[in-house]
Amino acid sequence: MYKSYTDEELVQLLKQGRDKAFDELYFRYRDLLVRFVYARMKSIPISEEIVQEVFTTIWERRTTILIQKSFMAYIYTSVRYKTLDYIKSYSVTDQYIQEVLEKNTVIQTFSNTIEDSIYYEELQNAVDKAAALLPKKSKEVFILSRIKQYSNKEIADELNVSLETVKYHITYALKFMRTYLGEFN
């Protein structure tokens, strides 16, 4: 029904609460955006998650959405910024978790005050608890990757799975850790 409408017409209908207009915009751009994000992230699940988050935000703000130029420019810019946010968050959190897992090095780097020791002990316990809650395969991959320092290729060989599967489990585990360890940020 809405296939013949322009993006701008669909946005106006979306502002009026027409969910079918939203569906049409979603189906027009979803695959293109996933490929766009995939070029940077090299992970389909992460790319799909980022695109889904952007569309969720559009739906939540549908009555107040303000598009200066075209919908295409707006959506690509939104996805680009969301991808950059994800990379920044992933890098900071991954580095943070890695430091915790290398507890002895981290504690030596900081002054060995009782407060630091207690904080890092609590953080290590939280990481251990979070790791215990991971699904079996994600936990195995996480331990091999972040604790035993295996490369993705070594993990794939060890567990007899594809590199994409290893990347998926690492991404899943780190996302879970970020959520679980939120209080330590």
PDB file of C-alpha atoms in Angstrom:
ATOM      1  CA  MET A   1       0.000   0.000   0.000  1.00  0.00           C
ATOM      2  CA  TYR A   2       2.767   2.473   0.917  1.00  0.00           C
ATOM      3  CA  LYS A   3       5.369   1.302  -1.603  1.00  0.00           C
ATOM      4  CA  SER A   4       4.604   4.164  -3.993  1.00  0.00           C
ATOM      5  CA  TYR A   5       4.970   6.845  -1.308  1.00  0.00           C
ATOM      6  CA  THR A   6       8.106   8.958  -0.987  1.00  0.00           C
ATOM      7  CA  ASP A   7      10.163   8.840   2.181  1.00  0.00           C
ATOM      8  CA  GLU A   8       8.948  12.310   3.126  1.00  0.00           C
ATOM      9  CA  GLU A   9       5.312  11.267   2.738  1.00  0.00           C
ATOM     10  CA  LEU A  10       5.955   8.193   4.840  1.00  0.00           C
ATOM     11  CA  VAL A  11       7.566  10.310   7.570  1.00  0.00           C
ATOM     12  CA  GLN A  12       4.490  12.548   7.655  1.00  0.00           C
ATOM     13  CA  LEU A  13       2.255   9.473   7.970  1.00  0.00           C
ATOM     14  CA  LEU A  14       4.567   8.118  10.656  1.00  0.00           C
ATOM     15  CA  LYS A  15       4.160  11.346  12.633  1.00  0.00           C
ATOM     16  CA  GLN A  16       0.414  10.715  12.482  1.00  0.00           C
ATOM     17  CA  GLY A  17       0.958   7.304  14.059  1.00  0.00           C
ATOM     18  CA  ARG A  18       0.591   5.141  10.959  1.00  0.00           C
ATOM     19  CA  ASP A  19       2.579   2.037  11.827  1.00  0.00           C
ATOM     20  CA  LYS A  20       2.396   0.717   8.253  1.00  0.00           C
ATOM     21  CA  ALA A  21       4.324   3.814   7.105  1.00  0.00           C
ATOM     22  CA  PHE A  22       6.998   2.946   9.669  1.00  0.00           C
ATOM     23  CA  ASP A  23       7.051  -0.649   8.405  1.00  0.00           C
ATOM     24  CA  GLU A  24       7.613   0.560   4.849  1.00  0.00           C
ATOM     25  CA  LEU A  25      10.534   2.790   5.904  1.00  0.00           C
ATOM     26  CA  TYR A  26      11.977  -0.071   7.896  1.00  0.00           C
ATOM     27  CA  PHE A  27      11.807  -2.535   5.013  1.00  0.00           C
ATOM     28  CA  ARG A  28      13.191   0.037   2.560  1.00  0.00           C
ATOM     29  CA  TYR A  29      16.300   0.751   4.584  1.00  0.00           C
ATOM     30  CA  ARG A  30      16.958  -2.138   6.964  1.00  0.00           C
ATOM     31  CA  ASP A  31      19.116  -4.314   4.702  1.00  0.00           C
ATOM     32  CA  LEU A  32      21.020  -1.343   3.275  1.00  0.00           C
ATOM     33  CA  LEU A  33      21.780  -0.079   6.767  1.00  0.00           C
ATOM     34  CA  VAL A  34      22.836  -3.481   8.062  1.00  0.00           C
ATOM     35  CA  ARG A  35      25.310  -3.743   5.165  1.00  0.00           C
ATOM     36  CA  PHE A  36      26.482  -0.191   5.884  1.00  0.00           C
ATOM     37  CA  VAL A  37      27.192  -1.025   9.547  1.00  0.00           C
ATOM     38  CA  TYR A  38      28.642  -4.429   8.660  1.00  0.00           C
ATOM     39  CA  ALA A  39      31.325  -2.727   6.558  1.00  0.00           C
ATOM     40  CA  ARG A  40      32.690  -1.261   9.790  1.00  0.00           C
ATOM     41  CA  MET A  41      31.713  -3.827  12.430  1.00  0.00           C
ATOM     42  CA  LYS A  42      32.234  -7.107  10.512  1.00  0.00           C
ATOM     43  CA  SER A  43      29.466  -8.730  12.556  1.00  0.00           C
ATOM     44  CA  ILE A  44      25.941  -9.309  11.320  1.00  0.00           C
ATOM     45  CA  PRO A  45      24.371  -9.642  14.808  1.00  0.00           C
ATOM     46  CA  ILE A  46      25.948  -6.365  15.957  1.00  0.00           C
ATOM     47  CA  SER A  47      25.005  -4.626  12.706  1.00  0.00           C
ATOM     48  CA  GLU A  48      21.406  -5.802  13.032  1.00  0.00           C
ATOM     49  CA  GLU A  49      21.305  -4.709  16.683  1.00  0.00           C
ATOM     50  CA  ILE A  50      22.547  -1.199  15.865  1.00  0.00           C
ATOM     51  CA  VAL A  51      20.040  -0.767  13.026  1.00  0.00           C
ATOM     52  CA  GLN A  52      17.235  -2.093  15.227  1.00  0.00           C
ATOM     53  CA  GLU A  53      18.119   0.384  17.976  1.00  0.00           C
ATOM     54  CA  VAL A  54      17.980   3.292  15.528  1.00  0.00           C
ATOM     55  CA  PHE A  55      14.592   2.230  14.199  1.00  0.00           C
ATOM     56  CA  THR A  56      13.312   1.711  17.742  1.00  0.00           C
ATOM     57  CA  THR A  57      14.343   5.262  18.584  1.00  0.00           C
ATOM     58  CA  ILE A  58      12.596   6.567  15.469  1.00  0.00           C
ATOM     59  CA  TRP A  59       9.410   4.742  16.457  1.00  0.00           C
ATOM     60  CA  GLU A  60       9.584   6.043  20.030  1.00  0.00           C
ATOM     61  CA  ARG A  61      10.086   9.634  18.799  1.00  0.00           C
ATOM     62  CA  ARG A  62       7.780   9.386  15.796  1.00  0.00           C
ATOM     63  CA  THR A  63       5.513  12.267  16.835  1.00  0.00           C
ATOM     64  CA  THR A  64       8.383  14.686  17.449  1.00  0.00           C
ATOM     65  CA  ILE A  65      10.916  13.547  14.856  1.00  0.00           C
ATOM     66  CA  LEU A  66      12.523  16.459  13.034  1.00  0.00           C
ATOM     67  CA  ILE A  67      14.230  15.708   9.732  1.00  0.00           C
ATOM     68  CA  GLN A  68      16.164  18.611   8.221  1.00  0.00           C
ATOM     69  CA  LYS A  69      17.082  17.127   4.848  1.00  0.00           C
ATOM     70  CA  SER A  70      15.966  13.722   3.600  1.00  0.00           C
ATOM     71  CA  PHE A  71      14.974  10.655   5.560  1.00  0.00           C
ATOM     72  CA  MET A  72      17.821   8.757   3.911  1.00  0.00           C
ATOM     73  CA  ALA A  73      20.388  11.293   5.135  1.00  0.00           C
ATOM     74  CA  TYR A  74      18.786  11.273   8.584  1.00  0.00           C
ATOM     75  CA  ILE A  75      18.763   7.480   8.955  1.00  0.00           C
ATOM     76  CA  TYR A  76      22.306   6.999   7.657  1.00  0.00           C
ATOM     77  CA  THR A  77      23.598   9.708   9.988  1.00  0.00           C
ATOM     78  CA  SER A  78      21.728   8.163  12.928  1.00  0.00           C
ATOM     79  CA  VAL A  79      23.140   4.721  12.179  1.00  0.00           C
ATOM     80  CA  ARG A  80      26.633   6.120  11.722  1.00  0.00           C
ATOM     81  CA  TYR A  81      26.544   7.847  15.119  1.00  0.00           C
ATOM     82  CA  LYS A  82      25.040   4.786  16.811  1.00  0.00           C
ATOM     83  CA  THR A  83      27.838   2.664  15.320  1.00  0.00           C
ATOM     84  CA  LEU A  84      30.486   5.087  16.571  1.00  0.00           C
ATOM     85  CA  ASP A  85      28.866   5.068  20.023  1.00  0.00           C
ATOM     86  CA  TYR A  86      28.914   1.281  19.996  1.00  0.00           C
ATOM     87  CA  ILE A  87      32.579   1.173  18.994  1.00  0.00           C
ATOM     88  CA  LYS A  88      33.478   3.676  21.690  1.00  0.00           C
ATOM     89  CA  SER A  89      31.488   1.796  24.329  1.00  0.00           C
ATOM     90  CA  TYR A  90      32.845  -1.568  23.195  1.00  0.00           C
ATOM     91  CA  SER A  91      36.436  -0.351  23.230  1.00  0.00           C
ATOM     92  CA  VAL A  92      36.208   1.267  26.648  1.00  0.00           C
ATOM     93  CA  THR A  93      34.337  -1.633  28.235  1.00  0.00           C
ATOM     94  CA  ASP A  94      36.477  -4.302  26.611  1.00  0.00           C
ATOM     95  CA  GLN A  95      39.602  -2.543  27.823  1.00  0.00           C
ATOM     96  CA  TYR A  96      38.079  -2.166  31.289  1.00  0.00           C
ATOM     97  CA  ILE A  97      37.121  -5.852  31.546  1.00  0.00           C
ATOM     98  CA  GLN A  98      40.540  -6.859  30.244  1.00  0.00           C
ATOM     99  CA  GLU A  99      42.191  -4.804  32.965  1.00  0.00           C
ATOM    100  CA  VAL A 100      40.039  -6.479  35.596  1.00  0.00           C
ATOM    101  CA  LEU A 101      40.890  -9.918  34.262  1.00  0.00           C
ATOM    102  CA  GLU A 102      44.562  -9.015  34.531  1.00  0.00           C
ATOM    103  CA  LYS A 103      43.986  -8.152  38.185  1.00  0.00           C
ATOM    104  CA  ASN A 104      47.564  -8.484  39.374  1.00  0.00           C
ATOM    105  CA  THR A 105      48.893  -6.109  36.724  1.00  0.00           C
ATOM    106  CA  VAL A 106      46.125  -3.607  37.363  1.00  0.00           C
ATOM    107  CA  ILE A 107      46.558  -3.595  41.113  1.00  0.00           C
ATOM    108  CA  GLN A 108      50.317  -3.068  40.699  1.00  0.00           C
ATOM    109  CA  THR A 109      49.654  -0.230  38.268  1.00  0.00           C
ATOM    110  CA  PHE A 110      47.514   1.569  40.800  1.00  0.00           C
ATOM    111  CA  SER A 111      48.734   2.259  44.289  1.00  0.00           C
ATOM    112  CA  ASN A 112      48.275  -0.762  46.495  1.00  0.00           C
ATOM    113  CA  THR A 113      45.874   0.917  48.882  1.00  0.00           C
ATOM    114  CA  ILE A 114      43.352  -1.152  50.748  1.00  0.00           C
ATOM    115  CA  GLU A 115      40.554   0.699  48.987  1.00  0.00           C
ATOM    116  CA  ASP A 116      41.908  -0.181  45.524  1.00  0.00           C
ATOM    117  CA  SER A 117      42.397  -3.792  46.556  1.00  0.00           C
ATOM    118  CA  ILE A 118      38.841  -4.069  47.871  1.00  0.00           C
ATOM    119  CA  TYR A 119      37.412  -2.397  44.772  1.00  0.00           C
ATOM    120  CA  TYR A 120      39.258  -4.678  42.373  1.00  0.00           C
ATOM    121  CA  GLU A 121      38.436  -7.748  44.430  1.00  0.00           C
ATOM    122  CA  GLU A 122      34.735  -6.816  44.271  1.00  0.00           C
ATOM    123  CA  LEU A 123      35.072  -6.182  40.550  1.00  0.00           C
ATOM    124  CA  GLN A 124      36.848  -9.508  39.991  1.00  0.00           C
ATOM    125  CA  ASN A 125      34.080 -11.280  41.926  1.00  0.00           C
ATOM    126  CA  ALA A 126      31.460  -9.530  39.787  1.00  0.00           C
ATOM    127  CA  VAL A 127      33.284 -10.570  36.597  1.00  0.00           C
ATOM    128  CA  ASP A 128      33.451 -14.156  37.862  1.00  0.00           C
ATOM    129  CA  LYS A 129      29.732 -14.148  38.705  1.00  0.00           C
ATOM    130  CA  ALA A 130      28.842 -12.639  35.335  1.00  0.00           C
ATOM    131  CA  ALA A 131      30.986 -15.207  33.511  1.00  0.00           C
ATOM    132  CA  ALA A 132      29.242 -17.999  35.437  1.00  0.00           C
ATOM    133  CA  LEU A 133      25.870 -16.724  34.183  1.00  0.00           C
ATOM    134  CA  LEU A 134      26.874 -16.822  30.524  1.00  0.00           C
ATOM    135  CA  PRO A 135      25.521 -19.613  28.307  1.00  0.00           C
ATOM    136  CA  LYS A 136      27.968 -22.544  28.112  1.00  0.00           C
ATOM    137  CA  LYS A 137      29.431 -21.811  24.659  1.00  0.00           C
ATOM    138  CA  SER A 138      29.708 -18.046  25.290  1.00  0.00           C
ATOM    139  CA  LYS A 139      31.425 -18.757  28.606  1.00  0.00           C
ATOM    140  CA  GLU A 140      33.919 -21.120  26.939  1.00  0.00           C
ATOM    141  CA  VAL A 141      34.729 -18.584  24.228  1.00  0.00           C
ATOM    142  CA  PHE A 142      34.985 -15.736  26.746  1.00  0.00           C
ATOM    143  CA  ILE A 143      37.408 -17.658  28.969  1.00  0.00           C
ATOM    144  CA  LEU A 144      39.572 -18.713  26.034  1.00  0.00           C
ATOM    145  CA  SER A 145      39.592 -15.195  24.598  1.00  0.00           C
ATOM    146  CA  ARG A 146      39.891 -12.948  27.613  1.00  0.00           C
ATOM    147  CA  ILE A 147      41.509 -15.111  30.264  1.00  0.00           C
ATOM    148  CA  LYS A 148      43.671 -17.559  28.329  1.00  0.00           C
ATOM    149  CA  GLN A 149      44.392 -14.949  25.610  1.00  0.00           C
ATOM    150  CA  TYR A 150      43.639 -17.260  22.660  1.00  0.00           C
ATOM    151  CA  SER A 151      43.207 -15.621  19.269  1.00  0.00           C
ATOM    152  CA  ASN A 152      39.832 -15.963  17.545  1.00  0.00           C
ATOM    153  CA  LYS A 153      41.391 -18.446  15.109  1.00  0.00           C
ATOM    154  CA  GLU A 154      42.773 -20.550  17.973  1.00  0.00           C
ATOM    155  CA  ILE A 155      39.374 -20.549  19.677  1.00  0.00           C
ATOM    156  CA  ALA A 156      37.637 -21.580  16.446  1.00  0.00           C
ATOM    157  CA  ASP A 157      40.105 -24.441  16.018  1.00  0.00           C
ATOM    158  CA  GLU A 158      39.878 -25.494  19.666  1.00  0.00           C
ATOM    159  CA  LEU A 159      36.065 -25.550  19.738  1.00  0.00           C
ATOM    160  CA  ASN A 160      35.640 -26.646  16.118  1.00  0.00           C
ATOM    161  CA  VAL A 161      33.422 -23.677  15.222  1.00  0.00           C
ATOM    162  CA  SER A 162      33.599 -20.886  12.638  1.00  0.00           C
ATOM    163  CA  LEU A 163      35.323 -17.537  13.207  1.00  0.00           C
ATOM    164  CA  GLU A 164      31.921 -15.821  12.918  1.00  0.00           C
ATOM    165  CA  THR A 165      30.605 -18.011  15.737  1.00  0.00           C
ATOM    166  CA  VAL A 166      33.582 -17.068  17.906  1.00  0.00           C
ATOM    167  CA  LYS A 167      33.045 -13.359  17.157  1.00  0.00           C
ATOM    168  CA  TYR A 168      29.344 -13.691  17.942  1.00  0.00           C
ATOM    169  CA  HIS A 169      30.021 -15.324  21.333  1.00  0.00           C
ATOM    170  CA  ILE A 170      32.681 -12.771  22.255  1.00  0.00           C
ATOM    171  CA  THR A 171      30.327  -9.936  21.333  1.00  0.00           C
ATOM    172  CA  TYR A 172      27.488 -11.533  23.269  1.00  0.00           C
ATOM    173  CA  ALA A 173      29.685 -12.139  26.319  1.00  0.00           C
ATOM    174  CA  LEU A 174      31.066  -8.592  26.336  1.00  0.00           C
ATOM    175  CA  LYS A 175      27.623  -7.075  25.933  1.00  0.00           C
ATOM    176  CA  PHE A 176      26.371  -9.230  28.800  1.00  0.00           C
ATOM    177  CA  MET A 177      29.381  -8.195  30.898  1.00  0.00           C
ATOM    178  CA  ARG A 178      28.782  -4.512  30.171  1.00  0.00           C
ATOM    179  CA  THR A 179      25.181  -4.846  31.322  1.00  0.00           C
ATOM    180  CA  TYR A 180      26.017  -6.971  34.363  1.00  0.00           C
ATOM    181  CA  LEU A 181      28.938  -4.781  35.417  1.00  0.00           C
ATOM    182  CA  GLY A 182      27.048  -1.531  34.884  1.00  0.00           C
ATOM    183  CA  GLU A 183      27.427  -0.501  38.517  1.00  0.00           C
ATOM    184  CA  PHE A 184      31.213  -0.476  38.146  1.00  0.00           C
ATOM    185  CA  ASN A 185      31.222   2.035  35.251  1.00  0.00           C
TER     186      ASN A 185
END
